[in-house]
């Protein structure tokens, strides 16, 4: 998305506003077919590539605009698409985005409902003109961005502008510990104090940091994330604080602005702070105390107004003891400590995440909702999830891809999970107990399914048992 970096938020705002006015869905793809913005179904797909062979990809290949008034009938344009059978689009119009005579993306208008499709047919001339203007607008905006860069304007191209903002609503989970953390975080959104988020990998530290930023008054300014463990030690200092032109061999002659300056008036998220090299720690401490930075090779201090949120999975107290983390920096960071619990510590939330991510990925893959085999669900609840929610979501995404029927079963698990001892969690139970537990889960799942609305007379024949047997089993498993 090289050309689109820096105006991603502009494009998403444009897309959403246009979609609202027209009552149709809008999406924009970059030259590689990766979705930059989208509304409706396509909002969830931002950042993902459009399927090979799809209509918009064809526009990227040919550089020609296209219209499909009836996707179901006009199959010739979609036959090569790998999702042709699951596609929910009814009508679609696409226009290439051209910058300085070069194809750099596609803007598309989509009708998912029959009402939208009819509108697209009736008002086609007007809508095609509208989309053509939209593509010109975006092409010109990109060209202006390049022009500004050539003239040396400070365009903050490496600020990762999020396509949409995050709020506390995005942090799912009923666990009381998690809810307490959210409650605390809500209280300090507008405070200037430094926050230190502790928790294992994939437990939502960055999500929490983003929610704090985007719920605060700083939300219109950048949220800049720096992973201190991912940047080589030798580069971290210049990444964080920037440098003046010609300060060292190989450096850019115009100098480089550091992440602290980029985050001015916003929030800097220092992920993996426990990996900050000891030689840089005094410099960070100074920034936190003085609220000013000095670029490498620079002679003057630059005042900054940045909220610092740091995070780590490491045991900082132990590191302080061992002398690998400065005690003064530790206290300076640990002003507002927040802790994100691992999934192992709040297994009750696992079902909620499974459900949420199954729905999410079914929507993304344009599949009708899948259900989980109850036995598999039980196994997933008892599995330890060392990679926490990130791992769980990836596993669900894999299973939704693999499932051939409307139920996700053990055979759909990713290989690394299949290699686990699938019965290990059941150890200590006799075969009879395991079968009983399975039977209980199956019956319960039918009562939880909206389709049956708790109707025993519908459920009994579905399970091929008599009504009285069903009553007996409900009694046995106390499923009243
Ligand atoms: N409570 C939650 N509700 C919904 N999604 C969540 C939650 N917690 C985490 N996630 C999702 O899990 C993934 C990992 O979260 P995130 O990157 O915030 O974790 P992290 O603790 O910062 O991980 P790391 O330490 O490895 O950087 C993200 O996709 C995030 O959206």
XYZ file of C-alpha atoms and ligand atoms in Angstrom:
511
model
C 0.000 0.000 0.000
C 3.065 2.175 -0.399
C 1.312 5.009 -2.198
C -1.598 5.083 0.233
C 0.367 5.355 3.479
C -0.354 8.685 5.116
C -3.812 9.098 3.574
C -5.346 5.854 4.762
C -7.549 7.645 7.266
C -8.572 10.174 4.621
C -9.587 7.327 2.299
C -11.523 5.469 4.983
C -13.382 8.685 5.923
C -14.117 9.361 2.256
C -15.296 5.780 1.784
C -17.584 5.849 4.813
C -19.073 9.245 4.016
C -19.710 8.306 0.392
C -21.264 4.982 1.358
C -23.577 6.703 3.809
C -24.734 9.294 1.285
C -25.276 6.772 -1.516
C -26.661 3.955 0.587
C -24.206 1.580 -1.156
C -20.979 -0.011 0.021
C -17.624 1.330 -1.089
C -14.140 -0.167 -1.024
C -10.650 0.840 -2.146
C -7.816 -1.566 -3.036
C -4.169 -0.694 -3.626
C -2.158 -1.785 -6.654
C -1.471 -5.197 -5.092
C -5.159 -5.839 -4.458
C -4.887 -5.225 -0.689
C -7.960 -3.542 0.770
C -7.153 -0.042 2.066
C -10.668 0.905 3.099
C -14.151 -0.488 3.041
C -17.663 -0.362 4.429
C -20.205 -3.098 5.193
C -18.753 -6.585 4.772
C -15.576 -5.078 3.461
C -14.738 -3.136 6.607
C -13.641 -6.367 8.278
C -11.397 -7.149 5.321
C -9.263 -4.023 5.509
C -5.623 -5.031 5.261
C -6.418 -8.329 3.482
C -5.892 -9.069 -0.203
C -8.900 -9.467 -2.516
C -9.296 -13.048 -3.842
C -7.310 -14.085 -6.885
C -9.332 -13.774 -10.080
C -11.904 -11.446 -8.526
C -13.568 -8.642 -10.472
C -11.496 -5.904 -8.811
C -8.302 -7.814 -9.498
C -9.307 -7.971 -13.161
C -9.613 -4.182 -13.160
C -6.120 -3.996 -11.665
C -4.835 -6.231 -14.461
C -6.594 -4.525 -17.359
C -6.737 -0.947 -16.066
C -10.310 -0.733 -17.406
C -13.420 0.167 -15.423
C -16.165 -2.424 -15.237
C -19.780 -2.917 -14.217
C -21.651 -6.074 -13.222
C -25.364 -5.455 -12.842
C -26.183 -9.001 -11.825
C -23.328 -11.001 -10.309
C -25.381 -14.214 -10.292
C -26.087 -14.049 -14.041
C -22.968 -12.328 -15.303
C -20.695 -15.119 -14.166
C -18.199 -14.708 -16.993
C -16.550 -11.848 -15.119
C -16.290 -13.766 -11.849
C -15.649 -17.371 -12.901
C -11.950 -17.114 -12.136
C -12.603 -15.878 -8.609
C -11.824 -18.465 -5.920
C -14.841 -17.258 -3.901
C -17.323 -17.246 -6.761
C -19.701 -19.633 -4.980
C -19.721 -17.812 -1.663
C -19.837 -14.276 -3.038
C -22.516 -12.081 -1.468
C -22.161 -9.233 -3.955
C -25.218 -8.746 -6.177
C -23.979 -5.849 -8.285
C -20.695 -4.033 -8.506
C -18.924 -1.207 -10.289
C -15.151 -0.734 -10.265
C -12.903 2.059 -11.434
C -9.109 2.086 -11.660
C -7.278 4.736 -9.633
C -4.553 6.346 -11.709
C -1.736 8.506 -10.386
C 0.490 10.263 -12.916
C -0.672 7.805 -15.603
C 0.178 4.807 -13.442
C -2.424 2.363 -12.138
C -2.230 2.433 -8.345
C -5.502 0.937 -7.165
C -9.226 0.377 -7.616
C -12.301 1.999 -6.121
C -15.417 -0.133 -6.085
C -19.114 0.331 -5.376
C -21.049 -2.724 -4.244
C -24.681 -3.668 -3.792
C -25.182 -6.513 -1.303
C -28.967 -6.257 -1.034
C -31.592 -6.368 -3.782
C -32.571 -2.799 -2.936
C -28.973 -1.679 -3.471
C -28.723 -3.698 -6.675
C -31.894 -2.080 -8.078
C -30.561 1.351 -7.211
C -27.321 0.571 -9.038
C -29.251 -0.449 -12.163
C -31.681 2.489 -12.117
C -29.081 5.131 -11.304
C -26.166 3.484 -13.092
C -25.195 6.445 -15.245
C -25.040 8.826 -12.286
C -23.188 6.319 -10.084
C -20.590 5.490 -12.719
C -19.907 9.217 -13.086
C -19.683 9.557 -9.319
C -17.208 6.703 -9.000
C -15.126 7.992 -11.878
C -14.847 11.345 -10.051
C -13.950 9.492 -6.847
C -11.117 7.653 -8.575
C -9.806 10.936 -10.025
C -9.970 12.561 -6.585
C -7.947 9.759 -4.975
C -5.413 9.670 -7.840
C -4.895 13.431 -7.520
C -4.608 13.225 -3.758
C -1.832 10.623 -4.108
C -0.060 12.711 -6.745
C -0.215 15.756 -4.444
C 1.251 13.686 -1.648
C 4.230 12.746 -3.859
C 4.636 16.356 -4.941
C 4.660 17.481 -1.305
C 7.315 14.898 -0.487
C 9.497 16.041 -3.388
C 9.268 19.601 -2.097
C 10.465 18.388 1.275
C 7.168 18.893 3.108
C 7.024 16.952 6.347
C 4.505 14.333 5.361
C 4.334 11.861 8.179
C 4.511 8.851 5.928
C 5.595 6.335 8.488
C 2.844 7.018 10.951
C 0.735 3.882 10.783
C -2.628 5.611 10.574
C -5.171 3.024 11.650
C -7.970 2.427 9.194
C -10.505 2.705 11.955
C -10.282 3.585 15.571
C -10.388 1.211 18.493
C -12.490 1.717 21.579
C -12.987 -0.182 24.836
C -15.972 -1.825 23.123
C -13.482 -3.761 21.005
C -12.025 -5.406 24.107
C -14.207 -8.451 24.523
C -14.441 -10.550 27.652
C -16.686 -10.910 30.679
C -13.964 -11.847 33.149
C -14.163 -9.613 36.220
C -10.375 -9.029 36.205
C -10.521 -7.851 32.603
C -13.509 -5.636 33.343
C -11.604 -4.078 36.284
C -8.673 -3.288 34.003
C -11.015 -1.615 31.512
C -12.643 0.343 34.326
C -9.226 1.568 35.536
C -8.110 2.367 31.998
C -11.251 4.423 31.357
C -10.427 6.533 34.397
C -6.962 7.501 33.161
C -7.557 8.125 29.463
C -6.883 11.840 29.670
C -4.176 11.740 32.316
C -0.602 12.523 31.199
C 0.781 9.761 33.456
C 2.775 6.891 32.014
C 1.047 3.526 31.803
C 2.787 0.162 32.056
C 0.807 -2.781 30.704
C 2.015 -6.217 31.774
C 0.814 -9.490 30.339
C 1.773 -12.444 28.171
C 2.062 -12.256 24.427
C -1.268 -11.970 22.618
C -3.282 -10.969 25.696
C -4.339 -7.624 24.237
C -1.741 -5.165 25.556
C -1.587 -3.228 22.310
C -5.357 -3.347 21.921
C -5.725 -1.834 25.396
C -3.121 0.852 24.626
C -4.991 1.755 21.435
C -8.315 1.908 23.248
C -6.807 4.304 25.814
C -5.439 6.490 23.023
C -8.529 6.491 20.809
C -10.880 7.186 23.699
C -8.733 10.093 24.878
C -8.545 13.705 23.742
C -5.387 12.724 21.895
C -7.361 10.573 19.458
C -6.941 12.984 16.527
C -3.169 12.807 16.894
C -0.940 9.844 16.073
C -0.709 6.564 17.925
C 2.839 5.394 17.198
C 3.808 1.845 18.168
C 7.451 0.860 18.509
C 8.447 -2.726 19.177
C 11.698 -2.349 21.111
C 12.526 -6.040 20.636
C 12.068 -6.001 16.862
C 14.416 -3.118 16.053
C 18.176 -3.865 16.137
C 19.833 -2.207 19.137
C 22.051 -0.115 16.879
C 19.030 1.437 15.163
C 16.656 1.814 18.095
C 18.110 5.102 19.289
C 17.713 6.794 15.892
C 14.253 5.252 15.447
C 13.093 6.689 18.739
C 14.819 10.042 18.799
C 15.681 10.744 15.137
C 18.912 12.286 13.910
C 20.182 15.450 12.298
C 21.437 15.347 8.701
C 24.910 13.852 8.251
C 25.230 12.726 11.865
C 26.693 9.371 10.934
C 27.897 7.440 7.903
C 25.069 6.124 5.801
C 22.496 8.404 7.395
C 20.038 10.416 5.326
C 21.490 13.798 4.538
C 18.246 15.525 5.473
C 18.115 13.792 8.837
C 15.213 11.759 10.152
C 12.404 12.505 12.524
C 12.148 10.023 15.418
C 9.061 8.207 16.703
C 8.761 10.469 19.752
C 8.479 13.514 17.514
C 6.073 11.688 15.206
C 3.862 10.940 18.178
C 3.757 14.594 19.293
C 0.388 15.419 20.883
C -0.513 11.748 20.580
C 0.614 8.513 22.202
C 3.766 6.458 21.840
C 3.368 2.754 22.588
C 6.698 1.245 23.631
C 6.061 -2.460 23.231
C 8.486 -4.976 24.757
C 10.015 -2.262 26.944
C 11.853 -5.008 28.867
C 14.006 -5.439 25.746
C 15.156 -1.820 25.745
C 18.976 -2.001 25.756
C 20.522 -0.820 29.000
C 22.577 1.890 27.258
C 19.373 3.563 25.990
C 17.505 3.417 29.265
C 18.985 6.657 30.739
C 17.994 8.536 27.585
C 14.426 7.258 27.836
C 14.336 8.169 31.511
C 15.389 11.711 30.643
C 12.597 11.968 28.057
C 10.029 10.815 30.598
C 11.290 13.305 33.174
C 12.044 16.321 31.048
C 9.432 15.788 28.334
C 11.958 16.745 25.690
C 14.144 14.825 23.277
C 17.429 15.441 21.566
C 18.038 14.044 18.099
C 21.310 12.190 17.517
C 23.840 14.786 16.399
C 21.442 17.549 17.424
C 22.401 20.479 19.589
C 19.062 21.576 20.950
C 16.383 19.900 23.018
C 12.945 19.600 21.394
C 9.921 19.783 23.683
C 7.349 17.052 23.116
C 3.868 16.384 24.409
C 3.543 12.624 24.232
C 1.611 10.143 26.350
C 3.792 7.110 26.979
C 2.268 3.658 27.269
C 4.813 0.886 27.712
C 4.190 -2.856 27.691
C 6.083 -6.016 28.401
C 5.665 -9.709 29.130
C 8.941 -9.748 31.060
C 9.392 -9.790 34.800
C 10.810 -6.286 35.222
C 11.237 -6.650 38.989
C 13.540 -9.612 38.427
C 15.398 -7.701 35.740
C 15.884 -4.798 38.151
C 17.312 -7.264 40.693
C 19.689 -8.654 38.091
C 20.718 -5.186 36.987
C 19.442 -5.532 33.415
C 16.682 -2.946 33.871
C 17.235 0.373 35.633
C 15.298 0.752 38.841
C 14.687 4.499 38.338
C 13.245 3.837 34.872
C 11.085 1.030 36.238
C 9.470 3.381 38.787
C 9.086 6.115 36.200
C 7.242 3.737 33.874
C 5.198 1.920 36.442
C 3.028 4.900 37.407
C -0.225 3.300 36.270
C 0.233 -0.464 36.124
C -2.344 -2.499 34.206
C -2.343 -6.260 33.780
C -3.848 -8.263 30.927
C -4.664 -11.813 32.029
C -3.816 -14.842 29.911
C -6.582 -17.067 28.526
C -5.563 -19.808 30.954
C -6.502 -17.488 33.790
C -9.951 -16.744 32.357
C -11.145 -19.828 30.540
C -14.764 -18.760 30.903
C -14.186 -16.202 28.163
C -12.882 -18.747 25.640
C -16.336 -19.660 24.327
C -17.091 -16.013 23.745
C -13.888 -15.577 21.712
C -14.512 -18.773 19.739
C -17.971 -17.568 18.884
C -16.846 -14.049 18.043
C -13.985 -15.121 15.780
C -16.019 -17.838 14.040
C -18.650 -15.226 13.160
C -16.006 -12.717 12.148
C -14.185 -15.097 9.805
C -17.379 -16.551 8.366
C -18.391 -12.991 7.478
C -14.977 -12.289 5.988
C -15.038 -15.495 3.951
C -18.660 -14.913 3.005
C -19.688 -18.240 4.560
C -22.891 -18.895 6.433
C -22.287 -19.217 10.198
C -20.518 -22.423 11.246
C -20.964 -24.240 14.528
C -18.347 -26.006 16.608
C -18.549 -29.684 17.390
C -19.322 -29.622 21.159
C -16.506 -32.071 21.944
C -14.034 -29.891 20.082
C -15.358 -26.831 21.871
C -14.705 -28.488 25.207
C -11.198 -29.362 24.110
C -10.540 -25.819 22.954
C -11.735 -24.471 26.295
C -9.316 -26.727 28.140
C -6.360 -26.142 25.833
C -3.743 -23.821 27.328
C -3.449 -21.280 24.464
C 0.156 -20.204 25.071
C -0.230 -17.573 22.335
C -3.488 -16.366 23.913
C -6.132 -14.540 21.850
C -3.833 -14.055 18.864
C -3.285 -17.828 18.655
C -6.967 -18.551 19.217
C -8.027 -16.215 16.423
C -5.471 -17.704 14.020
C -6.660 -21.224 14.837
C -10.288 -20.200 14.259
C -9.402 -18.520 10.963
C -7.698 -21.739 9.856
C -10.658 -23.896 10.880
C -13.199 -21.654 9.135
C -11.086 -21.984 5.988
C -10.912 -25.762 6.278
C -14.434 -26.703 7.394
C -16.245 -28.562 4.636
C -19.588 -28.907 6.374
C -21.501 -26.515 8.603
C -19.793 -27.945 11.702
C -16.147 -27.427 12.586
C -14.701 -30.713 13.841
C -11.385 -32.066 15.141
C -10.229 -32.820 11.592
C -10.346 -29.066 10.831
C -7.776 -28.234 13.528
C -4.412 -26.850 12.412
C -1.699 -29.547 12.345
C 0.198 -28.196 15.353
C -2.964 -28.533 17.457
C -3.756 -31.965 16.037
C -0.330 -33.061 17.221
C -1.339 -32.240 20.797
C -2.675 -35.057 22.870
C -6.292 -34.468 21.987
C -7.539 -36.550 24.847
C -5.085 -35.244 27.413
C -7.636 -32.888 28.853
C -9.986 -35.783 29.436
C -7.494 -37.858 31.417
C -8.927 -39.269 34.562
C -12.350 -39.826 33.017
C -13.667 -43.281 32.143
C -14.965 -43.972 28.634
C -18.503 -43.910 29.989
C -17.946 -40.514 31.611
C -16.480 -39.119 28.396
C -19.450 -40.365 26.388
C -21.844 -38.887 28.924
C -20.078 -35.541 28.800
C -20.234 -35.600 25.037
C -23.936 -36.440 25.096
C -24.574 -33.608 27.537
C -22.714 -31.121 25.314
C -24.591 -32.224 22.214
C -27.974 -31.826 23.886
C -26.976 -28.501 25.386
C -25.786 -27.201 22.017
C -29.228 -27.903 20.542
C -30.863 -25.910 23.304
C -28.408 -23.062 22.778
C -29.023 -22.977 19.025
C -31.399 -20.176 18.137
C -32.910 -22.273 15.354
C -34.697 -24.617 17.799
C -35.831 -21.935 20.250
C -35.751 -24.427 23.126
C -38.480 -26.436 21.406
C -38.158 -30.002 22.727
C -40.614 -31.376 20.176
C -38.349 -30.126 17.425
C -35.102 -31.197 19.070
C -36.095 -34.801 19.943
C -36.751 -35.944 16.330
C -33.643 -34.078 15.182
C -31.605 -36.201 17.626
C -33.648 -39.261 16.631
C -34.802 -39.937 20.183
C -38.265 -39.908 21.720
C -39.545 -36.919 23.642
C -39.540 -38.907 26.882
C -35.882 -39.928 26.358
C -35.035 -36.286 25.818
C -36.796 -35.366 29.066
C -34.894 -38.134 30.892
C -31.570 -36.880 29.600
C -32.377 -33.270 30.453
C -33.129 -34.459 33.974
C -29.949 -36.549 34.126
C -27.706 -33.694 32.992
C -29.644 -31.037 34.882
C -30.128 -29.040 31.741
C -33.324 -27.348 32.817
N -10.018 -8.834 24.823
C -9.895 -8.942 23.506
N -10.992 -8.928 22.720
C -10.891 -9.069 21.385
N -9.729 -9.234 20.732
C -8.601 -9.257 21.452
C -8.624 -9.108 22.871
N -7.361 -9.173 23.328
C -6.580 -9.346 22.252
N -7.307 -9.395 21.125
C -6.814 -9.602 19.765
O -5.705 -10.503 19.850
C -4.638 -10.093 19.025
C -3.390 -9.850 19.857
O -3.604 -8.698 20.690
P -2.442 -7.640 20.998
O -1.540 -7.455 19.817
O -3.069 -6.421 21.553
O -1.653 -8.455 22.115
P -0.282 -8.098 22.831
O -0.446 -8.489 24.255
O 0.089 -6.666 22.554
O 0.718 -9.088 22.115
P 2.331 -9.012 22.019
O 2.861 -8.915 23.411
O 2.707 -10.294 21.368
O 2.647 -7.804 21.190
C -5.120 -8.838 18.296
O -5.648 -9.214 17.052
C -6.205 -8.304 19.195
O -7.148 -7.550 18.477
